[in-house]
Amino acid sequence: MAATSQSVQQYEVRNGRNQYHLIPYIGNKSGFSHIFDDLIPDDAGGGKVVDVFGGSGAFAIYCCFRFGSENVVYNDNNPVLTNFVTSVRDNVKGLIREYNRHRARSSTDYFLKIRTEPLTGGLRGAGRFLYLAKNAFSGKIRFNKKNRFNAPMRKSSQCPALSEERLSDISQRIHHMEIFNEEFEKFRDIRHAFLYLDPPYMNNTNGHYNQVPTTESFAEFVRAVSPHNRVMISEQNEPAKIGIPKTYRVYHIILRRSLQYVTQKGSTEIIAVNYNMRRRPSNV
Ligand SMILES: C[S@@+](CC[C@H](N)C(=O)[O-])C[C@H]1O[C@@H](n2cnc3c(N)ncnc32)[C@H](O)[C@@H]1O
């Protein structure tokens, strides 16, 4: 399963506005679909495919499009996100209605008021979150440690319309996807799965997420799951710094966009995998 040496193959990421894009979110991987096409084996969907740090769900959604949703699992420890993704899956029409209700009343004061209201607990919370997410400054959704949404409103006072067709399509595609609101350690004992690990950047806490795992806990988790599963890891740090074993094959990613992802264009990160691809990646 394990590759024998690290390599320095490279990908570029330019734009993430595609069918896998659900919400603007820091770390959103919808722009990585060409990389996933290359680096995720065709038989990955034969077993469980788990998006352990799911965020906006770009990876899980991609996998539902590619493999069908029966074996796909989305997880995030932030209940605001899991409540939202659940509403997309189970009641997209209601969610669109909720959003449009907020849109009709949108203003800076209204945004600040909605920020103080619950973002969990079903459809109402999900509608508020979607409204805040679509109107956050620079698309940078941010939560404080108490899980309160604390991003300011975007400069333009125009609340954008939803891409209702895309949202409805995603809803259909993720119909059977399982959704968990767990700590990543919960998946420690999983076997014969494909795991995607996209943790908040460790050693570089930019304050966007409610929580960041310690490098020790992440490294321990990677050591525990690697012998029994195919694992793909996204990170900004060099592999050794966060305990990714030397046996992982490493690909370098250059980010050509800044919005919703990093604060500066041209920054880099890595994808590391613990398996060999049968075919050679095409786009490196
Ligand atoms: C880099 S983001 C993932 C972005 C995602 N791949 C996407 O495309 O939107 C990391 C996510 O990990 C979640 N997270 C932070 N600590 C966690 C933990 N201990 N267990 C599970 N999820 C966690 C955060 O809420 C955040 O959504």
PDB file of C-alpha atoms and ligand atoms in Angstrom:
ATOM      1  CA  MET A   1       0.000   0.000   0.000  1.00  0.00           C
ATOM      2  CA  ALA A   2       2.696   2.464   0.952  1.00  0.00           C
ATOM      3  CA  ALA A   3       4.744   4.367  -1.623  1.00  0.00           C
ATOM      4  CA  THR A   4       8.473   3.945  -1.166  1.00  0.00           C
ATOM      5  CA  SER A   5       9.785   7.485  -1.387  1.00  0.00           C
ATOM      6  CA  GLN A   6       8.643  11.086  -1.359  1.00  0.00           C
ATOM      7  CA  SER A   7       8.417  12.895  -4.677  1.00  0.00           C
ATOM      8  CA  VAL A   8       7.993  16.530  -5.722  1.00  0.00           C
ATOM      9  CA  GLN A   9       5.254  16.413  -8.327  1.00  0.00           C
ATOM     10  CA  GLN A  10       3.226  19.571  -8.550  1.00  0.00           C
ATOM     11  CA  TYR A  11      -0.350  20.736  -9.186  1.00  0.00           C
ATOM     12  CA  GLU A  12      -1.917  24.172  -9.550  1.00  0.00           C
ATOM     13  CA  VAL A  13      -5.272  25.263  -8.162  1.00  0.00           C
ATOM     14  CA  ARG A  14      -6.998  28.249  -9.763  1.00  0.00           C
ATOM     15  CA  ASN A  15     -10.724  28.245  -9.229  1.00  0.00           C
ATOM     16  CA  GLY A  16     -13.170  26.372  -7.062  1.00  0.00           C
ATOM     17  CA  ARG A  17     -16.472  27.622  -8.438  1.00  0.00           C
ATOM     18  CA  ASN A  18     -17.766  24.331  -9.775  1.00  0.00           C
ATOM     19  CA  GLN A  19     -20.493  21.795  -9.116  1.00  0.00           C
ATOM     20  CA  TYR A  20     -18.862  20.678  -5.852  1.00  0.00           C
ATOM     21  CA  HIS A  21     -18.894  24.173  -4.353  1.00  0.00           C
ATOM     22  CA  LEU A  22     -21.443  24.554  -1.584  1.00  0.00           C
ATOM     23  CA  ILE A  23     -20.359  27.594   0.445  1.00  0.00           C
ATOM     24  CA  PRO A  24     -17.389  29.923   0.645  1.00  0.00           C
ATOM     25  CA  TYR A  25     -15.184  28.418   3.362  1.00  0.00           C
ATOM     26  CA  ILE A  26     -11.569  28.816   4.373  1.00  0.00           C
ATOM     27  CA  GLY A  27      -9.821  25.681   3.165  1.00  0.00           C
ATOM     28  CA  ASN A  28     -12.595  24.792   0.691  1.00  0.00           C
ATOM     29  CA  LYS A  29     -11.206  22.107  -1.638  1.00  0.00           C
ATOM     30  CA  SER A  30     -13.724  22.359  -4.471  1.00  0.00           C
ATOM     31  CA  GLY A  31     -10.895  23.650  -6.690  1.00  0.00           C
ATOM     32  CA  PHE A  32      -8.969  20.423  -6.087  1.00  0.00           C
ATOM     33  CA  SER A  33     -11.288  18.221  -8.151  1.00  0.00           C
ATOM     34  CA  HIS A  34      -8.715  17.726 -10.951  1.00  0.00           C
ATOM     35  CA  ILE A  35      -6.224  16.600  -8.302  1.00  0.00           C
ATOM     36  CA  PHE A  36      -8.768  14.228  -6.779  1.00  0.00           C
ATOM     37  CA  ASP A  37      -9.457  12.880 -10.305  1.00  0.00           C
ATOM     38  CA  ASP A  38      -5.790  11.987 -10.570  1.00  0.00           C
ATOM     39  CA  LEU A  39      -4.943  10.870  -7.068  1.00  0.00           C
ATOM     40  CA  ILE A  40      -8.038   9.021  -5.870  1.00  0.00           C
ATOM     41  CA  PRO A  41      -8.130   5.475  -7.223  1.00  0.00           C
ATOM     42  CA  ASP A  42     -11.222   4.368  -9.158  1.00  0.00           C
ATOM     43  CA  ASP A  43     -11.942   1.606  -6.652  1.00  0.00           C
ATOM     44  CA  ALA A  44     -11.923   3.942  -3.609  1.00  0.00           C
ATOM     45  CA  GLY A  45     -15.728   4.091  -3.655  1.00  0.00           C
ATOM     46  CA  GLY A  46     -15.914   0.310  -3.174  1.00  0.00           C
ATOM     47  CA  GLY A  47     -15.465   0.836   0.571  1.00  0.00           C
ATOM     48  CA  LYS A  48     -16.227   3.695   2.964  1.00  0.00           C
ATOM     49  CA  VAL A  49     -14.875   7.079   1.863  1.00  0.00           C
ATOM     50  CA  VAL A  50     -14.574   9.363   4.876  1.00  0.00           C
ATOM     51  CA  ASP A  51     -14.100  13.136   4.820  1.00  0.00           C
ATOM     52  CA  VAL A  52     -12.875  13.371   8.404  1.00  0.00           C
ATOM     53  CA  PHE A  53     -12.493  17.179   8.590  1.00  0.00           C
ATOM     54  CA  GLY A  54     -15.340  17.899   6.205  1.00  0.00           C
ATOM     55  CA  GLY A  55     -15.762  21.709   6.431  1.00  0.00           C
ATOM     56  CA  SER A  56     -17.754  22.873   3.403  1.00  0.00           C
ATOM     57  CA  GLY A  57     -17.940  19.241   2.269  1.00  0.00           C
ATOM     58  CA  ALA A  58     -16.143  19.780  -1.044  1.00  0.00           C
ATOM     59  CA  PHE A  59     -14.324  16.435  -0.873  1.00  0.00           C
ATOM     60  CA  ALA A  60     -17.378  14.452   0.273  1.00  0.00           C
ATOM     61  CA  ILE A  61     -19.530  16.090  -2.395  1.00  0.00           C
ATOM     62  CA  TYR A  62     -16.909  15.350  -5.057  1.00  0.00           C
ATOM     63  CA  CYS A  63     -16.914  11.690  -3.976  1.00  0.00           C
ATOM     64  CA  CYS A  64     -20.712  11.513  -4.083  1.00  0.00           C
ATOM     65  CA  PHE A  65     -20.633  12.763  -7.686  1.00  0.00           C
ATOM     66  CA  ARG A  66     -17.897  10.304  -8.621  1.00  0.00           C
ATOM     67  CA  PHE A  67     -18.872   7.192  -6.668  1.00  0.00           C
ATOM     68  CA  GLY A  68     -22.474   7.727  -5.578  1.00  0.00           C
ATOM     69  CA  SER A  69     -23.326   8.663  -2.002  1.00  0.00           C
ATOM     70  CA  GLU A  70     -23.961   5.215  -0.456  1.00  0.00           C
ATOM     71  CA  ASN A  71     -20.430   4.811   0.921  1.00  0.00           C
ATOM     72  CA  VAL A  72     -19.531   8.443   1.531  1.00  0.00           C
ATOM     73  CA  VAL A  73     -19.214   9.835   5.060  1.00  0.00           C
ATOM     74  CA  TYR A  74     -18.946  13.520   5.964  1.00  0.00           C
ATOM     75  CA  ASN A  75     -17.685  14.500   9.425  1.00  0.00           C
ATOM     76  CA  ASP A  76     -16.891  17.779  11.160  1.00  0.00           C
ATOM     77  CA  ASN A  77     -16.750  18.544  14.864  1.00  0.00           C
ATOM     78  CA  ASN A  78     -18.468  21.901  14.323  1.00  0.00           C
ATOM     79  CA  PRO A  79     -22.228  21.335  14.801  1.00  0.00           C
ATOM     80  CA  VAL A  80     -23.043  24.446  12.750  1.00  0.00           C
ATOM     81  CA  LEU A  81     -21.538  22.777   9.695  1.00  0.00           C
ATOM     82  CA  THR A  82     -23.085  19.354  10.233  1.00  0.00           C
ATOM     83  CA  ASN A  83     -26.491  20.925  10.844  1.00  0.00           C
ATOM     84  CA  PHE A  84     -26.108  22.873   7.604  1.00  0.00           C
ATOM     85  CA  VAL A  85     -24.952  19.914   5.494  1.00  0.00           C
ATOM     86  CA  THR A  86     -27.810  17.840   6.933  1.00  0.00           C
ATOM     87  CA  SER A  87     -30.317  20.487   5.800  1.00  0.00           C
ATOM     88  CA  VAL A  88     -28.788  20.558   2.316  1.00  0.00           C
ATOM     89  CA  ARG A  89     -29.197  16.793   2.139  1.00  0.00           C
ATOM     90  CA  ASP A  90     -32.658  16.496   3.695  1.00  0.00           C
ATOM     91  CA  ASN A  91     -34.576  19.687   2.938  1.00  0.00           C
ATOM     92  CA  VAL A  92     -32.956  21.793   0.268  1.00  0.00           C
ATOM     93  CA  LYS A  93     -36.193  23.485  -0.742  1.00  0.00           C
ATOM     94  CA  GLY A  94     -36.801  24.607   2.849  1.00  0.00           C
ATOM     95  CA  LEU A  95     -33.230  25.827   3.082  1.00  0.00           C
ATOM     96  CA  ILE A  96     -33.567  27.900  -0.082  1.00  0.00           C
ATOM     97  CA  ARG A  97     -36.806  29.354   1.291  1.00  0.00           C
ATOM     98  CA  GLU A  98     -35.106  30.281   4.568  1.00  0.00           C
ATOM     99  CA  TYR A  99     -32.220  31.918   2.722  1.00  0.00           C
ATOM    100  CA  ASN A 100     -34.511  33.948   0.512  1.00  0.00           C
ATOM    101  CA  ARG A 101     -36.420  35.140   3.569  1.00  0.00           C
ATOM    102  CA  HIS A 102     -33.165  36.511   5.032  1.00  0.00           C
ATOM    103  CA  ARG A 103     -32.122  37.892   1.676  1.00  0.00           C
ATOM    104  CA  ALA A 104     -35.274  39.978   1.467  1.00  0.00           C
ATOM    105  CA  ARG A 105     -34.416  41.653   4.783  1.00  0.00           C
ATOM    106  CA  SER A 106     -30.648  41.823   4.398  1.00  0.00           C
ATOM    107  CA  SER A 107     -28.706  44.833   5.751  1.00  0.00           C
ATOM    108  CA  THR A 108     -25.630  45.308   7.924  1.00  0.00           C
ATOM    109  CA  ASP A 109     -27.766  45.538  11.051  1.00  0.00           C
ATOM    110  CA  TYR A 110     -29.730  42.470  10.066  1.00  0.00           C
ATOM    111  CA  PHE A 111     -26.486  40.510   9.486  1.00  0.00           C
ATOM    112  CA  LEU A 112     -25.231  41.470  12.970  1.00  0.00           C
ATOM    113  CA  LYS A 113     -28.554  40.453  14.503  1.00  0.00           C
ATOM    114  CA  ILE A 114     -28.521  37.061  12.771  1.00  0.00           C
ATOM    115  CA  ARG A 115     -24.954  36.513  14.009  1.00  0.00           C
ATOM    116  CA  THR A 116     -26.285  36.431  17.591  1.00  0.00           C
ATOM    117  CA  GLU A 117     -28.955  33.811  16.865  1.00  0.00           C
ATOM    118  CA  PRO A 118     -28.563  30.008  16.950  1.00  0.00           C
ATOM    119  CA  LEU A 119     -26.967  28.416  13.882  1.00  0.00           C
ATOM    120  CA  THR A 120     -27.799  24.836  14.805  1.00  0.00           C
ATOM    121  CA  GLY A 121     -31.020  22.978  15.641  1.00  0.00           C
ATOM    122  CA  GLY A 122     -32.328  22.219  12.144  1.00  0.00           C
ATOM    123  CA  LEU A 123     -33.517  24.217   9.178  1.00  0.00           C
ATOM    124  CA  ARG A 124     -33.836  27.646  10.821  1.00  0.00           C
ATOM    125  CA  GLY A 125     -30.244  27.532  12.102  1.00  0.00           C
ATOM    126  CA  ALA A 126     -29.000  26.226   8.751  1.00  0.00           C
ATOM    127  CA  GLY A 127     -30.772  29.065   6.907  1.00  0.00           C
ATOM    128  CA  ARG A 128     -29.154  31.646   9.196  1.00  0.00           C
ATOM    129  CA  PHE A 129     -25.737  30.064   8.697  1.00  0.00           C
ATOM    130  CA  LEU A 130     -26.135  30.037   4.919  1.00  0.00           C
ATOM    131  CA  TYR A 131     -27.124  33.697   4.986  1.00  0.00           C
ATOM    132  CA  LEU A 132     -24.069  34.587   7.110  1.00  0.00           C
ATOM    133  CA  ALA A 133     -21.754  32.409   5.016  1.00  0.00           C
ATOM    134  CA  LYS A 134     -22.838  34.012   1.743  1.00  0.00           C
ATOM    135  CA  ASN A 135     -22.462  37.517   3.145  1.00  0.00           C
ATOM    136  CA  ALA A 136     -19.309  37.235   5.246  1.00  0.00           C
ATOM    137  CA  PHE A 137     -16.478  39.638   4.472  1.00  0.00           C
ATOM    138  CA  SER A 138     -14.197  38.175   1.739  1.00  0.00           C
ATOM    139  CA  GLY A 139     -16.128  34.919   2.026  1.00  0.00           C
ATOM    140  CA  LYS A 140     -14.173  34.216   5.201  1.00  0.00           C
ATOM    141  CA  ILE A 141     -16.429  32.324   7.533  1.00  0.00           C
ATOM    142  CA  ARG A 142     -14.910  32.413  10.998  1.00  0.00           C
ATOM    143  CA  PHE A 143     -15.899  30.900  14.326  1.00  0.00           C
ATOM    144  CA  ASN A 144     -14.528  31.751  17.725  1.00  0.00           C
ATOM    145  CA  LYS A 145     -13.657  29.137  20.342  1.00  0.00           C
ATOM    146  CA  LYS A 146     -17.236  29.168  21.631  1.00  0.00           C
ATOM    147  CA  ASN A 147     -18.362  28.326  18.127  1.00  0.00           C
ATOM    148  CA  ARG A 148     -19.941  31.726  17.531  1.00  0.00           C
ATOM    149  CA  PHE A 149     -19.794  33.040  13.994  1.00  0.00           C
ATOM    150  CA  ASN A 150     -17.676  36.170  14.216  1.00  0.00           C
ATOM    151  CA  ALA A 151     -16.878  37.293  10.655  1.00  0.00           C
ATOM    152  CA  PRO A 152     -17.969  40.821   9.658  1.00  0.00           C
ATOM    153  CA  MET A 153     -20.322  41.483   6.727  1.00  0.00           C
ATOM    154  CA  ARG A 154     -19.003  41.865   3.191  1.00  0.00           C
ATOM    155  CA  LYS A 155     -18.656  45.401   1.871  1.00  0.00           C
ATOM    156  CA  SER A 156     -21.296  45.245  -0.822  1.00  0.00           C
ATOM    157  CA  SER A 157     -24.700  45.471   0.814  1.00  0.00           C
ATOM    158  CA  GLN A 158     -26.252  43.347  -1.954  1.00  0.00           C
ATOM    159  CA  CYS A 159     -27.072  39.923  -0.619  1.00  0.00           C
ATOM    160  CA  PRO A 160     -26.234  37.483  -3.440  1.00  0.00           C
ATOM    161  CA  ALA A 161     -28.822  35.174  -4.962  1.00  0.00           C
ATOM    162  CA  LEU A 162     -28.317  31.470  -4.393  1.00  0.00           C
ATOM    163  CA  SER A 163     -27.348  29.153  -7.181  1.00  0.00           C
ATOM    164  CA  GLU A 164     -30.501  27.150  -6.527  1.00  0.00           C
ATOM    165  CA  GLU A 165     -29.933  24.656  -9.320  1.00  0.00           C
ATOM    166  CA  ARG A 166     -26.462  23.785  -8.072  1.00  0.00           C
ATOM    167  CA  LEU A 167     -27.648  23.493  -4.477  1.00  0.00           C
ATOM    168  CA  SER A 168     -30.511  21.213  -5.501  1.00  0.00           C
ATOM    169  CA  ASP A 169     -28.176  19.079  -7.594  1.00  0.00           C
ATOM    170  CA  ILE A 170     -25.761  18.684  -4.661  1.00  0.00           C
ATOM    171  CA  SER A 171     -28.691  17.784  -2.415  1.00  0.00           C
ATOM    172  CA  GLN A 172     -29.706  14.971  -4.751  1.00  0.00           C
ATOM    173  CA  ARG A 173     -26.156  13.721  -5.154  1.00  0.00           C
ATOM    174  CA  ILE A 174     -25.499  13.497  -1.397  1.00  0.00           C
ATOM    175  CA  HIS A 175     -28.857  11.842  -0.684  1.00  0.00           C
ATOM    176  CA  HIS A 176     -27.411   8.747   1.056  1.00  0.00           C
ATOM    177  CA  MET A 177     -24.271  10.376   2.469  1.00  0.00           C
ATOM    178  CA  GLU A 178     -23.797   9.778   6.209  1.00  0.00           C
ATOM    179  CA  ILE A 179     -23.136  12.851   8.346  1.00  0.00           C
ATOM    180  CA  PHE A 180     -21.291  12.785  11.674  1.00  0.00           C
ATOM    181  CA  ASN A 181     -20.534  15.489  14.211  1.00  0.00           C
ATOM    182  CA  GLU A 182     -17.529  13.858  15.878  1.00  0.00           C
ATOM    183  CA  GLU A 183     -13.943  14.494  16.852  1.00  0.00           C
ATOM    184  CA  PHE A 184     -11.535  13.059  14.274  1.00  0.00           C
ATOM    185  CA  GLU A 185     -10.246  10.522  16.819  1.00  0.00           C
ATOM    186  CA  LYS A 186     -13.605   8.757  16.572  1.00  0.00           C
ATOM    187  CA  PHE A 187     -12.407   7.267  13.242  1.00  0.00           C
ATOM    188  CA  ARG A 188      -9.218   5.823  14.746  1.00  0.00           C
ATOM    189  CA  ASP A 189     -10.307   2.192  14.474  1.00  0.00           C
ATOM    190  CA  ILE A 190     -11.748   2.311  10.965  1.00  0.00           C
ATOM    191  CA  ARG A 191     -10.503  -0.351   8.531  1.00  0.00           C
ATOM    192  CA  HIS A 192     -10.387  -0.792   4.712  1.00  0.00           C
ATOM    193  CA  ALA A 193     -11.621   2.754   4.049  1.00  0.00           C
ATOM    194  CA  PHE A 194     -10.390   5.729   2.034  1.00  0.00           C
ATOM    195  CA  LEU A 195      -9.775   8.593   4.484  1.00  0.00           C
ATOM    196  CA  TYR A 196      -9.317  12.213   3.512  1.00  0.00           C
ATOM    197  CA  LEU A 197      -7.687  14.277   6.258  1.00  0.00           C
ATOM    198  CA  ASP A 198      -7.813  18.030   5.784  1.00  0.00           C
ATOM    199  CA  PRO A 199      -7.274  19.390   9.288  1.00  0.00           C
ATOM    200  CA  PRO A 200      -7.088  23.093  10.135  1.00  0.00           C
ATOM    201  CA  TYR A 201      -3.546  24.232   9.491  1.00  0.00           C
ATOM    202  CA  MET A 202      -1.504  23.226  12.473  1.00  0.00           C
ATOM    203  CA  ASN A 203       1.434  25.433  13.555  1.00  0.00           C
ATOM    204  CA  ASN A 204      -0.333  28.313  11.820  1.00  0.00           C
ATOM    205  CA  THR A 205      -3.499  29.043  13.692  1.00  0.00           C
ATOM    206  CA  ASN A 206      -5.202  31.781  11.720  1.00  0.00           C
ATOM    207  CA  GLY A 207      -8.240  31.759  13.991  1.00  0.00           C
ATOM    208  CA  HIS A 208     -10.754  30.670  11.363  1.00  0.00           C
ATOM    209  CA  TYR A 209     -11.916  27.510  13.044  1.00  0.00           C
ATOM    210  CA  ASN A 210     -13.313  26.803  16.478  1.00  0.00           C
ATOM    211  CA  GLN A 211     -10.499  24.358  17.177  1.00  0.00           C
ATOM    212  CA  VAL A 212      -7.144  23.124  15.853  1.00  0.00           C
ATOM    213  CA  PRO A 213      -5.793  19.644  16.680  1.00  0.00           C
ATOM    214  CA  THR A 214      -2.332  19.421  18.219  1.00  0.00           C
ATOM    215  CA  THR A 215       0.345  18.080  15.891  1.00  0.00           C
ATOM    216  CA  GLU A 216       0.907  15.215  18.356  1.00  0.00           C
ATOM    217  CA  SER A 217      -2.727  14.096  18.318  1.00  0.00           C
ATOM    218  CA  PHE A 218      -2.859  14.338  14.527  1.00  0.00           C
ATOM    219  CA  ALA A 219       0.419  12.432  14.078  1.00  0.00           C
ATOM    220  CA  GLU A 220      -0.794   9.717  16.427  1.00  0.00           C
ATOM    221  CA  PHE A 221      -4.051   9.419  14.468  1.00  0.00           C
ATOM    222  CA  VAL A 222      -2.177   9.162  11.157  1.00  0.00           C
ATOM    223  CA  ARG A 223       0.029   6.423  12.601  1.00  0.00           C
ATOM    224  CA  ALA A 224      -3.050   4.522  13.822  1.00  0.00           C
ATOM    225  CA  VAL A 225      -5.078   4.640  10.579  1.00  0.00           C
ATOM    226  CA  SER A 226      -2.299   4.392   7.976  1.00  0.00           C
ATOM    227  CA  PRO A 227      -1.612   0.632   8.105  1.00  0.00           C
ATOM    228  CA  HIS A 228      -5.297  -0.260   7.641  1.00  0.00           C
ATOM    229  CA  ASN A 229      -6.641   2.321   5.170  1.00  0.00           C
ATOM    230  CA  ARG A 230      -5.798   4.337   2.129  1.00  0.00           C
ATOM    231  CA  VAL A 231      -5.177   7.863   3.387  1.00  0.00           C
ATOM    232  CA  MET A 232      -4.916  11.228   1.647  1.00  0.00           C
ATOM    233  CA  ILE A 233      -3.752  14.229   3.709  1.00  0.00           C
ATOM    234  CA  SER A 234      -3.940  17.934   2.817  1.00  0.00           C
ATOM    235  CA  GLU A 235      -1.741  20.304   4.787  1.00  0.00           C
ATOM    236  CA  GLN A 236       0.280  23.455   4.591  1.00  0.00           C
ATOM    237  CA  ASN A 237       3.185  22.280   6.695  1.00  0.00           C
ATOM    238  CA  GLU A 238       5.912  20.057   5.347  1.00  0.00           C
ATOM    239  CA  PRO A 239       5.023  16.398   6.106  1.00  0.00           C
ATOM    240  CA  ALA A 240       7.738  15.807   8.715  1.00  0.00           C
ATOM    241  CA  LYS A 241       6.572  18.776  10.784  1.00  0.00           C
ATOM    242  CA  ILE A 242       3.179  17.208  11.447  1.00  0.00           C
ATOM    243  CA  GLY A 243       4.292  13.605  11.751  1.00  0.00           C
ATOM    244  CA  ILE A 244       3.356  12.295   8.288  1.00  0.00           C
ATOM    245  CA  PRO A 245       5.450   9.126   7.853  1.00  0.00           C
ATOM    246  CA  LYS A 246       8.282   9.218   5.288  1.00  0.00           C
ATOM    247  CA  THR A 247       6.591   6.443   3.337  1.00  0.00           C
ATOM    248  CA  TYR A 248       3.872   8.839   2.139  1.00  0.00           C
ATOM    249  CA  ARG A 249       4.124  10.141  -1.414  1.00  0.00           C
ATOM    250  CA  VAL A 250       4.000  13.935  -1.435  1.00  0.00           C
ATOM    251  CA  TYR A 251       2.551  16.267  -4.095  1.00  0.00           C
ATOM    252  CA  HIS A 252       3.063  20.018  -3.966  1.00  0.00           C
ATOM    253  CA  ILE A 253       0.091  22.280  -4.654  1.00  0.00           C
ATOM    254  CA  ILE A 254       0.421  25.890  -5.769  1.00  0.00           C
ATOM    255  CA  LEU A 255      -2.636  28.033  -5.022  1.00  0.00           C
ATOM    256  CA  ARG A 256      -3.223  30.658  -7.696  1.00  0.00           C
ATOM    257  CA  ARG A 257      -6.301  32.080  -6.018  1.00  0.00           C
ATOM    258  CA  SER A 258      -6.605  33.918  -2.767  1.00  0.00           C
ATOM    259  CA  LEU A 259     -10.305  34.219  -2.053  1.00  0.00           C
ATOM    260  CA  GLN A 260     -11.764  31.921   0.581  1.00  0.00           C
ATOM    261  CA  TYR A 261      -8.724  29.862   0.819  1.00  0.00           C
ATOM    262  CA  VAL A 262      -5.594  31.624   1.941  1.00  0.00           C
ATOM    263  CA  THR A 263      -4.809  35.232   2.475  1.00  0.00           C
ATOM    264  CA  GLN A 264      -2.125  35.420  -0.192  1.00  0.00           C
ATOM    265  CA  LYS A 265      -2.034  34.221  -3.771  1.00  0.00           C
ATOM    266  CA  GLY A 266       0.745  31.853  -4.774  1.00  0.00           C
ATOM    267  CA  SER A 267       1.033  30.074  -1.444  1.00  0.00           C
ATOM    268  CA  THR A 268       1.668  26.368  -1.369  1.00  0.00           C
ATOM    269  CA  GLU A 269       0.515  23.300   0.421  1.00  0.00           C
ATOM    270  CA  ILE A 270       0.892  19.572   0.082  1.00  0.00           C
ATOM    271  CA  ILE A 271      -1.146  16.459  -0.518  1.00  0.00           C
ATOM    272  CA  ALA A 272       0.362  13.267   0.847  1.00  0.00           C
ATOM    273  CA  VAL A 273      -0.928   9.761   0.126  1.00  0.00           C
ATOM    274  CA  ASN A 274       0.071   6.362   1.531  1.00  0.00           C
ATOM    275  CA  TYR A 275      -0.740   4.304  -1.584  1.00  0.00           C
ATOM    276  CA  ASN A 276       0.492   3.911  -5.134  1.00  0.00           C
ATOM    277  CA  MET A 277      -1.686   4.910  -8.067  1.00  0.00           C
ATOM    278  CA  ARG A 278      -1.888   2.258 -10.781  1.00  0.00           C
ATOM    279  CA  ARG A 279      -1.939   4.871 -13.528  1.00  0.00           C
ATOM    280  CA  ARG A 280       0.391   7.835 -13.747  1.00  0.00           C
ATOM    281  CA  PRO A 281      -1.166  11.162 -12.744  1.00  0.00           C
ATOM    282  CA  SER A 282      -1.915  13.179 -15.896  1.00  0.00           C
ATOM    283  CA  ASN A 283      -1.719  16.747 -14.747  1.00  0.00           C
ATOM    284  CA  VAL A 284       1.644  17.025 -13.023  1.00  0.00           C
TER     285      VAL A 284
HETATM  286  C1  LIG B   1      -9.312  22.934   6.570  1.00  0.00           C
HETATM  287  S1  LIG B   1     -10.985  22.782   7.123  1.00  0.00           S
HETATM  288  C2  LIG B   1     -11.609  21.548   6.025  1.00  0.00           C
HETATM  289  C3  LIG B   1     -11.988  22.150   4.713  1.00  0.00           C
HETATM  290  C4  LIG B   1     -12.732  21.167   3.829  1.00  0.00           C
HETATM  291  N1  LIG B   1     -11.866  20.170   3.258  1.00  0.00           N
HETATM  292  C5  LIG B   1     -13.455  21.899   2.695  1.00  0.00           C
HETATM  293  O1  LIG B   1     -13.273  21.564   1.519  1.00  0.00           O
HETATM  294  O2  LIG B   1     -14.216  22.835   3.000  1.00  0.00           O
HETATM  295  C6  LIG B   1     -10.834  21.890   8.633  1.00  0.00           C
HETATM  296  C7  LIG B   1     -12.158  21.521   9.308  1.00  0.00           C
HETATM  297  O3  LIG B   1     -11.842  20.703  10.452  1.00  0.00           O
HETATM  298  C8  LIG B   1     -12.821  20.938  11.447  1.00  0.00           C
HETATM  299  N2  LIG B   1     -12.234  20.478  12.726  1.00  0.00           N
HETATM  300  C9  LIG B   1     -11.412  21.157  13.569  1.00  0.00           C
HETATM  301  N3  LIG B   1     -11.041  20.380  14.604  1.00  0.00           N
HETATM  302  C10 LIG B   1     -11.642  19.165  14.412  1.00  0.00           C
HETATM  303  C11 LIG B   1     -11.660  17.947  15.151  1.00  0.00           C
HETATM  304  N4  LIG B   1     -10.986  17.830  16.296  1.00  0.00           N
HETATM  305  N5  LIG B   1     -12.368  16.899  14.664  1.00  0.00           N
HETATM  306  C12 LIG B   1     -13.090  17.028  13.515  1.00  0.00           C
HETATM  307  N6  LIG B   1     -13.124  18.174  12.785  1.00  0.00           N
HETATM  308  C13 LIG B   1     -12.410  19.232  13.214  1.00  0.00           C
HETATM  309  C14 LIG B   1     -13.102  22.437  11.358  1.00  0.00           C
HETATM  310  O4  LIG B   1     -14.393  22.737  11.864  1.00  0.00           O
HETATM  311  C15 LIG B   1     -12.964  22.694   9.850  1.00  0.00           C
HETATM  312  O5  LIG B   1     -14.232  22.703   9.228  1.00  0.00           O
END
